[in-house]
Coordinates of C-alpha atoms in Angstrom, one line a residue:
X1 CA 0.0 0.0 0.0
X2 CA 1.3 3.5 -1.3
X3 CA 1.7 5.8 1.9
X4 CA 2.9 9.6 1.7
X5 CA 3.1 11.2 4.8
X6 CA 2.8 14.7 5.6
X7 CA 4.5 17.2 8.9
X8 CA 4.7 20.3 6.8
X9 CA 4.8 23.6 8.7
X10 CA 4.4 27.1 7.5
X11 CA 6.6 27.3 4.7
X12 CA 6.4 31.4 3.3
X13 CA 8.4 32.5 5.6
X14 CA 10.5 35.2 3.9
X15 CA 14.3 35.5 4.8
X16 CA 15.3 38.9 4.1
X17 CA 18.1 39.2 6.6
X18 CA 20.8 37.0 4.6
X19 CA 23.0 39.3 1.9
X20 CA 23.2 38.4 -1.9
X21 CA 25.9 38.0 -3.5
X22 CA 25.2 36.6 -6.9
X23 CA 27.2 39.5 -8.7
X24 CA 30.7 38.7 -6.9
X25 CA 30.4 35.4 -6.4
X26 CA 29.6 34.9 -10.2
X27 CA 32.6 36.9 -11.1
X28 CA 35.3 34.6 -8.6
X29 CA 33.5 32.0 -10.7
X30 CA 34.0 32.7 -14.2
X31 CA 37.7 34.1 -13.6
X32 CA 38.4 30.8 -11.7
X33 CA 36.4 28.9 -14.5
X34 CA 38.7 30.7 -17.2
X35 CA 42.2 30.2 -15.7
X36 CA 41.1 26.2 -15.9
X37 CA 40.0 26.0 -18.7
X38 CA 43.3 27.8 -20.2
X39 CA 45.6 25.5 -20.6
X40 CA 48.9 27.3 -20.2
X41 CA 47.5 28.9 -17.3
X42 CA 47.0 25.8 -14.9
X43 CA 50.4 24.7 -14.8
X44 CA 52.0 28.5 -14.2
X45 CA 49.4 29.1 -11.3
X46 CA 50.0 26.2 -10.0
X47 CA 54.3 26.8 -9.9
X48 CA 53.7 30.1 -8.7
X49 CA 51.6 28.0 -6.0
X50 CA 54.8 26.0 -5.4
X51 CA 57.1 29.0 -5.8
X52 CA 55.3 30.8 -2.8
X53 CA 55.6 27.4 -0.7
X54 CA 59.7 27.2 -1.4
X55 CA 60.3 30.8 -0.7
X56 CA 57.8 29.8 2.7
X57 CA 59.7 27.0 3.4
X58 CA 63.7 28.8 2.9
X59 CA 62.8 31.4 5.5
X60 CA 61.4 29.5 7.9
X61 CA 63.9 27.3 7.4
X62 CA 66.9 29.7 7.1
X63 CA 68.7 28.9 10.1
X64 CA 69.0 25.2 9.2
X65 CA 72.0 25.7 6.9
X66 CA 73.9 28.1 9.1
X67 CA 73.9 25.8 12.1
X68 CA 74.8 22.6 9.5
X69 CA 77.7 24.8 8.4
X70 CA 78.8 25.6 11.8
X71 CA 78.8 22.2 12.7
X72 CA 80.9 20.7 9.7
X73 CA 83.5 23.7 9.9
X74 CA 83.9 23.2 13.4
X75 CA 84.5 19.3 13.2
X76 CA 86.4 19.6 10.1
X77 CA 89.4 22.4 12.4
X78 CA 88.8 19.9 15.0
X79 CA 90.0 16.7 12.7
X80 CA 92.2 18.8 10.6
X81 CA 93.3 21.8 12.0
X82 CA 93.5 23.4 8.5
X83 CA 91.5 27.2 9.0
X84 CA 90.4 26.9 5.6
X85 CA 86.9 25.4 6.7
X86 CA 86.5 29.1 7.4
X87 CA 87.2 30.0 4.4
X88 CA 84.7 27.6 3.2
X89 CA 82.0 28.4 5.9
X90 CA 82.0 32.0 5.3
X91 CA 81.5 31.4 1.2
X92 CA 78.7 28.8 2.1
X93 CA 76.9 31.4 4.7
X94 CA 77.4 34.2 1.7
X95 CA 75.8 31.8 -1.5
X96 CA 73.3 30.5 1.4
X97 CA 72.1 34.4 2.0
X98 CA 71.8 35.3 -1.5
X99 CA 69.1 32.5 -1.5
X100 CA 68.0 34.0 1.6
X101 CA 67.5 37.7 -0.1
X102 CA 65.8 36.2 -2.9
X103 CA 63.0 35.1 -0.9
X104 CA 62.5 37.9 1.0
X105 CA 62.6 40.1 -1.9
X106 CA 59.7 37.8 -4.1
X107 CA 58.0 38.0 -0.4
X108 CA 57.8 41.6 -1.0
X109 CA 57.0 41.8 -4.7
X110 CA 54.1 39.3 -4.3
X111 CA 55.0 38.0 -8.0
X112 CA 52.5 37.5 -10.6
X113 CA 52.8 34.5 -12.8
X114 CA 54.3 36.0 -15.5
X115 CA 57.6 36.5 -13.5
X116 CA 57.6 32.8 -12.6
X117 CA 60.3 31.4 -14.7
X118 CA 62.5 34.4 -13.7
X119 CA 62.1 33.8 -10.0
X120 CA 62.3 29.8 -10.4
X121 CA 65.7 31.0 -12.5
X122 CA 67.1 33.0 -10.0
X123 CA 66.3 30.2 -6.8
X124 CA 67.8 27.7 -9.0
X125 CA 71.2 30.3 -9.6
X126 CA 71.4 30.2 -5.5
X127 CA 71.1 26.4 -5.3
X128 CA 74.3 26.2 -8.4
X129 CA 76.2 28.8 -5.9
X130 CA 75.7 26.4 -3.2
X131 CA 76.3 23.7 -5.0
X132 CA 79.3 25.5 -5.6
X133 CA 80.8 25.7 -2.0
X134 CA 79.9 22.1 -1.4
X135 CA 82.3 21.4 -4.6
X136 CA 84.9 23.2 -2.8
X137 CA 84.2 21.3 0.4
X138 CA 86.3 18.4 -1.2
X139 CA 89.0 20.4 -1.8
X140 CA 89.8 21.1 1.8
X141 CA 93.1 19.6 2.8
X142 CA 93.8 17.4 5.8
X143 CA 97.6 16.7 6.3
X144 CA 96.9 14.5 9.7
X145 CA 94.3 12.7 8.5
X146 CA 94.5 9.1 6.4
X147 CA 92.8 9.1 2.9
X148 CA 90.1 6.7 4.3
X149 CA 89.2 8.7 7.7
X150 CA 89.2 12.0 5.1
X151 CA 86.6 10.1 2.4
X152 CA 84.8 8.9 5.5
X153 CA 84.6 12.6 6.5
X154 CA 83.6 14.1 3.3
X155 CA 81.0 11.3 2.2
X156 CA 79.2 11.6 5.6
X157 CA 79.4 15.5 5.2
X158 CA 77.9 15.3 1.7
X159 CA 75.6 12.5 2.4
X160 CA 73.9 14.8 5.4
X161 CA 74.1 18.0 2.8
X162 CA 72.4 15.7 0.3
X163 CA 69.6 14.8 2.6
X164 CA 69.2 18.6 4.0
X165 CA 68.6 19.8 0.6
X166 CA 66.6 17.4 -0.7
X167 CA 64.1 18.4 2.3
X168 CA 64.9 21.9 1.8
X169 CA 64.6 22.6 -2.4
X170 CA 61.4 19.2 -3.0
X171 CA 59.2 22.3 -3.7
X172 CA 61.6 23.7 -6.1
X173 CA 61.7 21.4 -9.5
X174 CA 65.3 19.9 -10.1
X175 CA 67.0 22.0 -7.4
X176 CA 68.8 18.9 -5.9
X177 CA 70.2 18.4 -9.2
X178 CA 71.4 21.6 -10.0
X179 CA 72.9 22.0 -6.2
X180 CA 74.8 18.6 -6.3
X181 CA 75.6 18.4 -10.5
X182 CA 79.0 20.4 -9.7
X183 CA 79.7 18.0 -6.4
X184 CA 79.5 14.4 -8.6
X185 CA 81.5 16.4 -11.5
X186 CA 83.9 17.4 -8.6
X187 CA 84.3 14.2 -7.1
X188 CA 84.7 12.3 -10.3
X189 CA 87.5 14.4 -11.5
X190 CA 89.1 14.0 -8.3
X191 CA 88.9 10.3 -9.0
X192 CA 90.2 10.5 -12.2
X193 CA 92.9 12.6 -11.4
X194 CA 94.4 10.6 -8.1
X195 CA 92.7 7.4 -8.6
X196 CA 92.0 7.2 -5.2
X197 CA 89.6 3.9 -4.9
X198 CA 88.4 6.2 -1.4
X199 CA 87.0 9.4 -4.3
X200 CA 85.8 6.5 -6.6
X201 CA 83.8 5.2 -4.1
X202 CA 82.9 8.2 -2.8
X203 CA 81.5 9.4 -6.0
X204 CA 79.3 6.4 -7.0
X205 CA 77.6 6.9 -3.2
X206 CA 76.9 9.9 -3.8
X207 CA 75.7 9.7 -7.2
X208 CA 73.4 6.7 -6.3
X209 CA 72.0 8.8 -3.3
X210 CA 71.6 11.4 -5.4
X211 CA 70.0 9.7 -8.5
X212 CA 67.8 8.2 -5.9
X213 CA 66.6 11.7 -4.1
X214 CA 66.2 13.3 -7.4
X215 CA 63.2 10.6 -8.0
X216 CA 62.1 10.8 -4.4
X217 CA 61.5 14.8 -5.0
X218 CA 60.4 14.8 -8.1
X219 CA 57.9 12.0 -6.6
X220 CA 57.5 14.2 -3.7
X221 CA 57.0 17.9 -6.0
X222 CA 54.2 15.5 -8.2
X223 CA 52.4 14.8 -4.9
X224 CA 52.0 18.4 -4.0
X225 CA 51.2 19.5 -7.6
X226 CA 48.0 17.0 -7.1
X227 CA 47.3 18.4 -3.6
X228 CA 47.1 22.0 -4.8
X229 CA 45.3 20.7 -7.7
X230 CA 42.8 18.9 -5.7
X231 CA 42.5 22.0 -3.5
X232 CA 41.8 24.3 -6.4
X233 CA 39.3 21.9 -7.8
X234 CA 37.4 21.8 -4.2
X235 CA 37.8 25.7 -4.0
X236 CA 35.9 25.7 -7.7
X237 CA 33.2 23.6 -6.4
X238 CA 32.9 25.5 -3.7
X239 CA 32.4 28.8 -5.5
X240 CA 29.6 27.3 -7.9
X241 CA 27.8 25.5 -5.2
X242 CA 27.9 28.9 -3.2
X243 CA 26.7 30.8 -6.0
X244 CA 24.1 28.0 -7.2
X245 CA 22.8 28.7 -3.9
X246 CA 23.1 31.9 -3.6
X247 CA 20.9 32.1 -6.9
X248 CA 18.5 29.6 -5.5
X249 CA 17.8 31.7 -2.2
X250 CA 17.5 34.4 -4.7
X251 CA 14.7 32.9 -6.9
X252 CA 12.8 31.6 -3.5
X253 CA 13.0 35.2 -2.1
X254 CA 10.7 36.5 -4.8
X255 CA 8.6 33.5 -5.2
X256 CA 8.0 33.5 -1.6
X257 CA 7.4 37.2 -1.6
X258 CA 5.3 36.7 -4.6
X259 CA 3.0 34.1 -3.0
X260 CA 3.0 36.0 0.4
X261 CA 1.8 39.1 -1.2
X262 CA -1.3 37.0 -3.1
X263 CA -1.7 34.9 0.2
X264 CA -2.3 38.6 1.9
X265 CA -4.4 39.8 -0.8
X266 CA -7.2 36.6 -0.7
X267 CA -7.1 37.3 3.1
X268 CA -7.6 40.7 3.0
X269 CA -10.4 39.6 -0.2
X270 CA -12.6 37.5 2.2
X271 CA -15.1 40.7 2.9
X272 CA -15.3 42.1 -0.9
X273 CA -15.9 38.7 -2.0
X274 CA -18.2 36.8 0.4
X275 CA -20.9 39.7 0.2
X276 CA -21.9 39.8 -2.9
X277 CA -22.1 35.7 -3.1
X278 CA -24.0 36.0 0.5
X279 CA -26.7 38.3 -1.7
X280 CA -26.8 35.8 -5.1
X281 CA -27.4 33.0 -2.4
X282 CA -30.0 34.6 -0.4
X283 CA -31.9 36.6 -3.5
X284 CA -31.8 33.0 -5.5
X285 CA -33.5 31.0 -2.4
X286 CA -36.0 33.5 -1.9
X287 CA -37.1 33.1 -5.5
X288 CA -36.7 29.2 -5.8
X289 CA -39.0 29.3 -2.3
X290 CA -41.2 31.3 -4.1
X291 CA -41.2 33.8 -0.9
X292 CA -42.7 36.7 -2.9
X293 CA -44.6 35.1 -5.5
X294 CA -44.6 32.3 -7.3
X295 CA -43.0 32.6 -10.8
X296 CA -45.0 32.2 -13.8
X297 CA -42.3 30.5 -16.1
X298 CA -41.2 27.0 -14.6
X299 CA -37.7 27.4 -16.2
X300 CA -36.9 30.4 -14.1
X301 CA -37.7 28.2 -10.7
X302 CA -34.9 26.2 -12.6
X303 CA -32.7 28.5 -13.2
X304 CA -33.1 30.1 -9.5
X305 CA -32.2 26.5 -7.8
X306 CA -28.8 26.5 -10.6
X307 CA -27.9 30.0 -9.5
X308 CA -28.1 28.9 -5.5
X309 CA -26.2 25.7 -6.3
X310 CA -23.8 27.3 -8.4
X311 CA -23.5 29.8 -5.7
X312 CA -23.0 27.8 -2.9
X313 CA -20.0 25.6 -4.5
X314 CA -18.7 29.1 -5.4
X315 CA -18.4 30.4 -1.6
X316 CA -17.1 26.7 -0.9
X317 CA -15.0 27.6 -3.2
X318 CA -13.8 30.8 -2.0
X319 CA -13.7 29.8 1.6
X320 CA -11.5 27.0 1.4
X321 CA -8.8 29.1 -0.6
X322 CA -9.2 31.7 2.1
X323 CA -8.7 29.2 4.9
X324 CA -5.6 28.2 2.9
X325 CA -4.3 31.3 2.3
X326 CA -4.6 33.1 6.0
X327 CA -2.4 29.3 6.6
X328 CA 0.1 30.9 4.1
X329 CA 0.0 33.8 5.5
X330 CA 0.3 33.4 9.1
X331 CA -3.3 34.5 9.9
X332 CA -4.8 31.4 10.8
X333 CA -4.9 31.9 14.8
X334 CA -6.1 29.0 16.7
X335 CA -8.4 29.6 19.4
X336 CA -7.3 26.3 21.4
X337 CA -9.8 24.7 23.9
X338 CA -10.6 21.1 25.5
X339 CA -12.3 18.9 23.3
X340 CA -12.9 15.7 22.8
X341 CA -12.2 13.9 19.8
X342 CA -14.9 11.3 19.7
X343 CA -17.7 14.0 20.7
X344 CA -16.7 16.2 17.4
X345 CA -16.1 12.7 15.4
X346 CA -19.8 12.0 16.2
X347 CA -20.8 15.3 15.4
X348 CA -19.2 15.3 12.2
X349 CA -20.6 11.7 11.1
X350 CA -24.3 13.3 12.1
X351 CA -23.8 16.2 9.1
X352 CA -22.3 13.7 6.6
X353 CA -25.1 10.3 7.4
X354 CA -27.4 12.2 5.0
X355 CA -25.7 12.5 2.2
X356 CA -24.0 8.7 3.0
X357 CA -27.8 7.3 3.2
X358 CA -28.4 8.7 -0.2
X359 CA -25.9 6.3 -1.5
X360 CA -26.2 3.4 1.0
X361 CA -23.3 4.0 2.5
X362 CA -22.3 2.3 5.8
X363 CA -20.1 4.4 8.3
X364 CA -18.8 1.7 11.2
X365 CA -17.7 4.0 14.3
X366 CA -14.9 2.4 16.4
X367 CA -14.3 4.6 19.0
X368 CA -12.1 3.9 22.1
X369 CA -14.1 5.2 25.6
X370 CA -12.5 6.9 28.0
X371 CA -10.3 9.0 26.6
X372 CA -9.1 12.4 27.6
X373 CA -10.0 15.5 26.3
X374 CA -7.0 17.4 23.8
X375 CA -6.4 20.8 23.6
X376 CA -7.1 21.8 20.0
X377 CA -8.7 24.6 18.3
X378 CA -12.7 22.7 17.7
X379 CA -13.4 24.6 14.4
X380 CA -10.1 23.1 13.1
X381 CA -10.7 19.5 14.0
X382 CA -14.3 20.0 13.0
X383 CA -13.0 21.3 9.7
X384 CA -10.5 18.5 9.5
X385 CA -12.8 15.7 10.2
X386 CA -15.4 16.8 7.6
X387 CA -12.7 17.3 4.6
X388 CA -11.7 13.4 5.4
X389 CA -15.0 12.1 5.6
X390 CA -16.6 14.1 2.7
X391 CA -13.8 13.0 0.6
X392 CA -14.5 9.3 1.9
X393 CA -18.0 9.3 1.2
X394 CA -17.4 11.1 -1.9
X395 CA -15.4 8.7 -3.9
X396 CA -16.8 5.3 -2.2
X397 CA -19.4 3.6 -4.5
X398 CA -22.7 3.2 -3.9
X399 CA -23.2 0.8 -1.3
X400 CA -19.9 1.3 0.5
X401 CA -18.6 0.9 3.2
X402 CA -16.6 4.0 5.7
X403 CA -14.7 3.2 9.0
X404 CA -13.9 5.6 11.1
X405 CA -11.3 5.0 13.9
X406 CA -10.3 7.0 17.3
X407 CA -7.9 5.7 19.4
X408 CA -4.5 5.9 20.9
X409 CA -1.7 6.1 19.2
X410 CA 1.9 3.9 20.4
X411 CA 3.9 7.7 22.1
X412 CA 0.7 8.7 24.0
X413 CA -1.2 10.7 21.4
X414 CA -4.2 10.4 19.7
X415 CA -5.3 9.7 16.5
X416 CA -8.5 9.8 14.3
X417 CA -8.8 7.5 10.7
X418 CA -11.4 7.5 8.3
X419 CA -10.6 4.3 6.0
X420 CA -12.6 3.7 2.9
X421 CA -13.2 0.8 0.3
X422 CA -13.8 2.9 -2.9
X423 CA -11.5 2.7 -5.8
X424 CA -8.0 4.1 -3.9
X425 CA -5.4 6.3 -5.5
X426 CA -2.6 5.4 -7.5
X427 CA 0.5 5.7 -6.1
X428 CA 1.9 8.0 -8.4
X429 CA -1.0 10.5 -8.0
X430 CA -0.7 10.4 -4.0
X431 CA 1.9 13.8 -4.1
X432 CA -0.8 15.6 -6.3
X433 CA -3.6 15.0 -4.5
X434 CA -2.0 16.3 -1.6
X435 CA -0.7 19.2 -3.4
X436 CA -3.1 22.6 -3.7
X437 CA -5.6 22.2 -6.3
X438 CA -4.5 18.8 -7.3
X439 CA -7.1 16.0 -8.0
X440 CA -6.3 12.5 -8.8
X441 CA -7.4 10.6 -12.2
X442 CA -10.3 9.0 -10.6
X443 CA -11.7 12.2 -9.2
X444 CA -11.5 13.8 -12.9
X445 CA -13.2 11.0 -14.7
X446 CA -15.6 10.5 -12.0
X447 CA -16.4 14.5 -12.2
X448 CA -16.5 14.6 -8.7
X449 CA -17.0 18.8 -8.2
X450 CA -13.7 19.7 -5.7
X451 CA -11.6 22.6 -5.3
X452 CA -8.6 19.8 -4.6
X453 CA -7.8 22.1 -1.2
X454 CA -9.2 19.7 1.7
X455 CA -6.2 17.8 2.3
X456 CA -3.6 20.7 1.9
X457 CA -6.1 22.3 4.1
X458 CA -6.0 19.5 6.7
X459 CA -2.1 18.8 6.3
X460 CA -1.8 22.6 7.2
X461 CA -4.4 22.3 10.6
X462 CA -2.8 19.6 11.6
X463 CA 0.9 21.2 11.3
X464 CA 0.1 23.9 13.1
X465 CA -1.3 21.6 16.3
X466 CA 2.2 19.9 15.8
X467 CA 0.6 16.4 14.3
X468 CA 0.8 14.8 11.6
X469 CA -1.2 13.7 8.1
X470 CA -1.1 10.7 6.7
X471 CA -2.4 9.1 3.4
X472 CA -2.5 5.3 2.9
X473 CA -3.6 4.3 -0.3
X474 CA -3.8 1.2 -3.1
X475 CA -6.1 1.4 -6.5
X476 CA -9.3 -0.7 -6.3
X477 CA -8.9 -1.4 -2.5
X478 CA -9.6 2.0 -1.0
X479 CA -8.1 4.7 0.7
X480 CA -7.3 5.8 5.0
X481 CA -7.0 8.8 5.9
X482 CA -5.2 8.8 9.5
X483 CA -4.5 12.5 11.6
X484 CA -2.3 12.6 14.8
X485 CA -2.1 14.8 17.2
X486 CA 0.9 14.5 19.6
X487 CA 1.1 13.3 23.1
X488 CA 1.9 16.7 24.3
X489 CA -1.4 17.9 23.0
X490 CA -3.5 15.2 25.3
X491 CA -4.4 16.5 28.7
X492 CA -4.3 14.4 31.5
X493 CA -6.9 13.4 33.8
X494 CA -6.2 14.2 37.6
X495 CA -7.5 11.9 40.5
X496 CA -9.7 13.9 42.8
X497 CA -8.9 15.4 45.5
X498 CA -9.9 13.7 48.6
X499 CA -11.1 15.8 51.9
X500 CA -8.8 15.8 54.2
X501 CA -9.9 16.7 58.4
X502 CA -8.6 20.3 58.9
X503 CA -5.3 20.0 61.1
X504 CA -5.8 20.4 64.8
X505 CA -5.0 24.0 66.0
X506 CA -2.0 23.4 68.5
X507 CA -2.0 26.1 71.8
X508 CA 1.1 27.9 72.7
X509 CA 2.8 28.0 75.2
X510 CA 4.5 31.1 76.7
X511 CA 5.5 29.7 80.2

């Protein structure tokens, strides 16, 4: 069985306080939407990305090298005693600032694009100066020391460099190549030219270790290309689905504002409109009764009953969409009493039974004694309970058969259903026929008269007593109808209060 369910609450509401910004928004779209879809421009945004990361990363980093040279010159007097590691330290400290002043300088600029490759140039032109100084870090001399304790020294110094610049420069593509090409072409001609197994040695470590951490950067710059990449994508999705929605809140503003202003207009019409119908209806039964006189033609007696019919399905009409749109509107104050359910359920089935008996139709009552009274507004429910069993008695055949149901419901509330066994409703008409003005197939071929605004009219009721509609339906078995109201809205019976003997006036005592 096809069941649609129904809690909706007031929905024009009109949010005025939140800012649009379609206009900016749309522009950070198409500019980000044009650099992308340029395809020279992705890969230049992105190295300036990588660019601004590496200058980042040297000054945060710039006291890393100075304390690494310190260390190396110091061990190397140590071992050697030869004062040309200061030498050496001070060129090191020199090629090591002009890297330094680089970065603060693009800092300062805030480079565009364009200047990329002339920035990456001139980083790159720092990393051959210190690859430089770490070429003439072989060439320091130590008199004292054995070949093998002097290649030890060197490769562990290098191997550490190596490692510290590999961390350092990632960010920067083919630094660690350009800052150790000069050391390998070093050390190989030193090899060649003593043929020292120690510098042969020596070189192919460090041109292993350095073929190897070319591959783990590279790897390493790849990895954060696709991160910014992924980022920038992420941003982009951001932007549209910020300005999808800002467009969307947009669009609901004015339609809410829209069908606020015509729910405030057929409020504010329920005067003009219902007096003049009030006259047709009373003018046309006073010449169908014949109050006056009787009326010499028979067709006009006809006409007079059409004109009082037709009026009275026009203020039908008219009253429902008012009801509906002082809902829309906010205007529909309840006036909220104790009342019992059954006693308005029996009410309701006493205005209905005639038109029921005119088709033989049976209404079982099933109604649970005893229970409490709820505090609800009694036109409402009245209202509520006639739209469901109207509609039941409506569209069940002749010689039917209507159930109607008031009991408890499982969390404490109470509930009201009005099952019937005429031809259902199929289940992909169930969200139109609980939409405004929407009537199912069976209700046009059947020409049924309806406005199609009892159940909107009855989902909105019970939505503003905090309950619940819903619809249960399946074609040629029938249809139920079932309203809750929730457990807060059930008041409880107290015991009575018993008499109790008044309490014993005690004497006092002031001895």
């Amino acid at each position: 069985m096809s069941i649609a369910a129904s809690t909706s609450t007031d929905k024009i509401i009109v949010d005025k306080s939140r800012s649009h910004r379609n206009k900016a928004v749309s522009r950070t779209v198409r500019a980000t939407r044009e650099r992308l879809q340029s395809g020279s421009s992705v890969p230049s945004g992105f190295e300036r990305e990588m660019l601004n990361l590496y200058v980042d990363s040297a000054l945060h980093g710039a006291i890393v090298v100075p304390v690494l040279v310190a260390i190396i010159a110091a061990v190397g007097i140590y071992l050697s005693g030869n004062l040309g590691f200061v030498l050496w330290a001070l060129m090191t400290l020199s090629a090591h600032a002009v890297t330094l002043f680089f970065a603060r300088k693009a800092r300062k600029e805030d480079f565009s694009a364009e200047k990329v490759p002339v920035w990456r140039r001139r980083f790159l032109l720092g990393q051959v100066l210190m690859g430089l100084c770490w070429a003439t870090f072989i060439a320091q001399d130590c008199a004292s020391c054995g070949s093998v304790r002097l290649g030890f020294f060197d490769g562990t110094v290098l191997l550490v460099a190596l490692a510290a610049t590999a961390m350092g420069t990632f960010l920067l593509r083919n630094a660690l190549l350009y800052t150790f090409a000069p050391v390998v072409a070093a050390l190989a001609f030193a090899s060649l030219a003593t043929g020292d197994p120690v510098y042969m040695g020596l070189t192919g470590v460090i041109s292993l270790s350095l073929l190897f951490l070319v591959l783990m950067t590279d790897r390493m710059n790849r990895a954060s290309v696709h991160i910014l990449s992924v980022q920038s994508e992420k941003d982009d999705l951001i932007a549209e689905l910020e300005v999808a929605k800002s467009m969307s809140d947009e669009a609901r503003r004015r339609a809410e504002e829209a069908n606020l202003a015509k729910s405030r207009f057929l409020a504010s019409m329920s005067h003009e409109l219902r007096t003049p119908l009030n006259a047709i209806l009373g003018f046309s039964e006073v010449m169908s009764t014949e109050v006056l006189g009787p009326l010499s033609n028979p067709t006009y007696k006809e006409y007079t009953n059409d004109i009082h019919r037709s009026g009275e399905h026009l203020l039908n009409l008219i009253n429902e969409i008012l009801d509906l749109s002082r809902i829309e509107a906010g205007r529909y104050d309840l006036n909220e009493d104790a009342v019992s359910l059954v006693d308005i359920a029996e009410d309701c089935i006493g205005m209905v039974q005639l038109k029921a008996r005119a088709k033989s139709i049976t209404i079982h009552q099933q109604f649970e004694l005893g229970m409490p009274s709820v505090w609800v507004d009694e036109k409402s429910m009245r209202q509520v309970i006639l739209n469901l069993l109207s509609n039941a008695v409506k569209f069940t055949s002749t010689g039917g058969e209507v159930t109607f149901k008031v009991g408890w419901t499982a969390g404490g509330g109470q509930y009201l259903s009005i099952k019937d066994n005429g031809p259902g409703i199929p289940e992909e008409e169930i969200p139109i026929v609980l939409s405004a003005f929407g009537q199912g197939s069976i209700a046009i071929k059947s020409a049924e008269q309806g406005t199609g605004l009892g159940l909107p009219i009855v989902q909105a009721i019970l939505a503003k007593h905090n309950g619940e509609f819903i619809l249960r339906s399946k074609l040629r078995e029938g249809t139920e109808a079932i309203a809750i109201l929730p457990a807060r809205r059930v008041l409880e019976s107290l015991p009575a209060i018993e008499d109790v003997a008044a309490p014993v006036r005690r004497r006092k005592s002031f001895a």
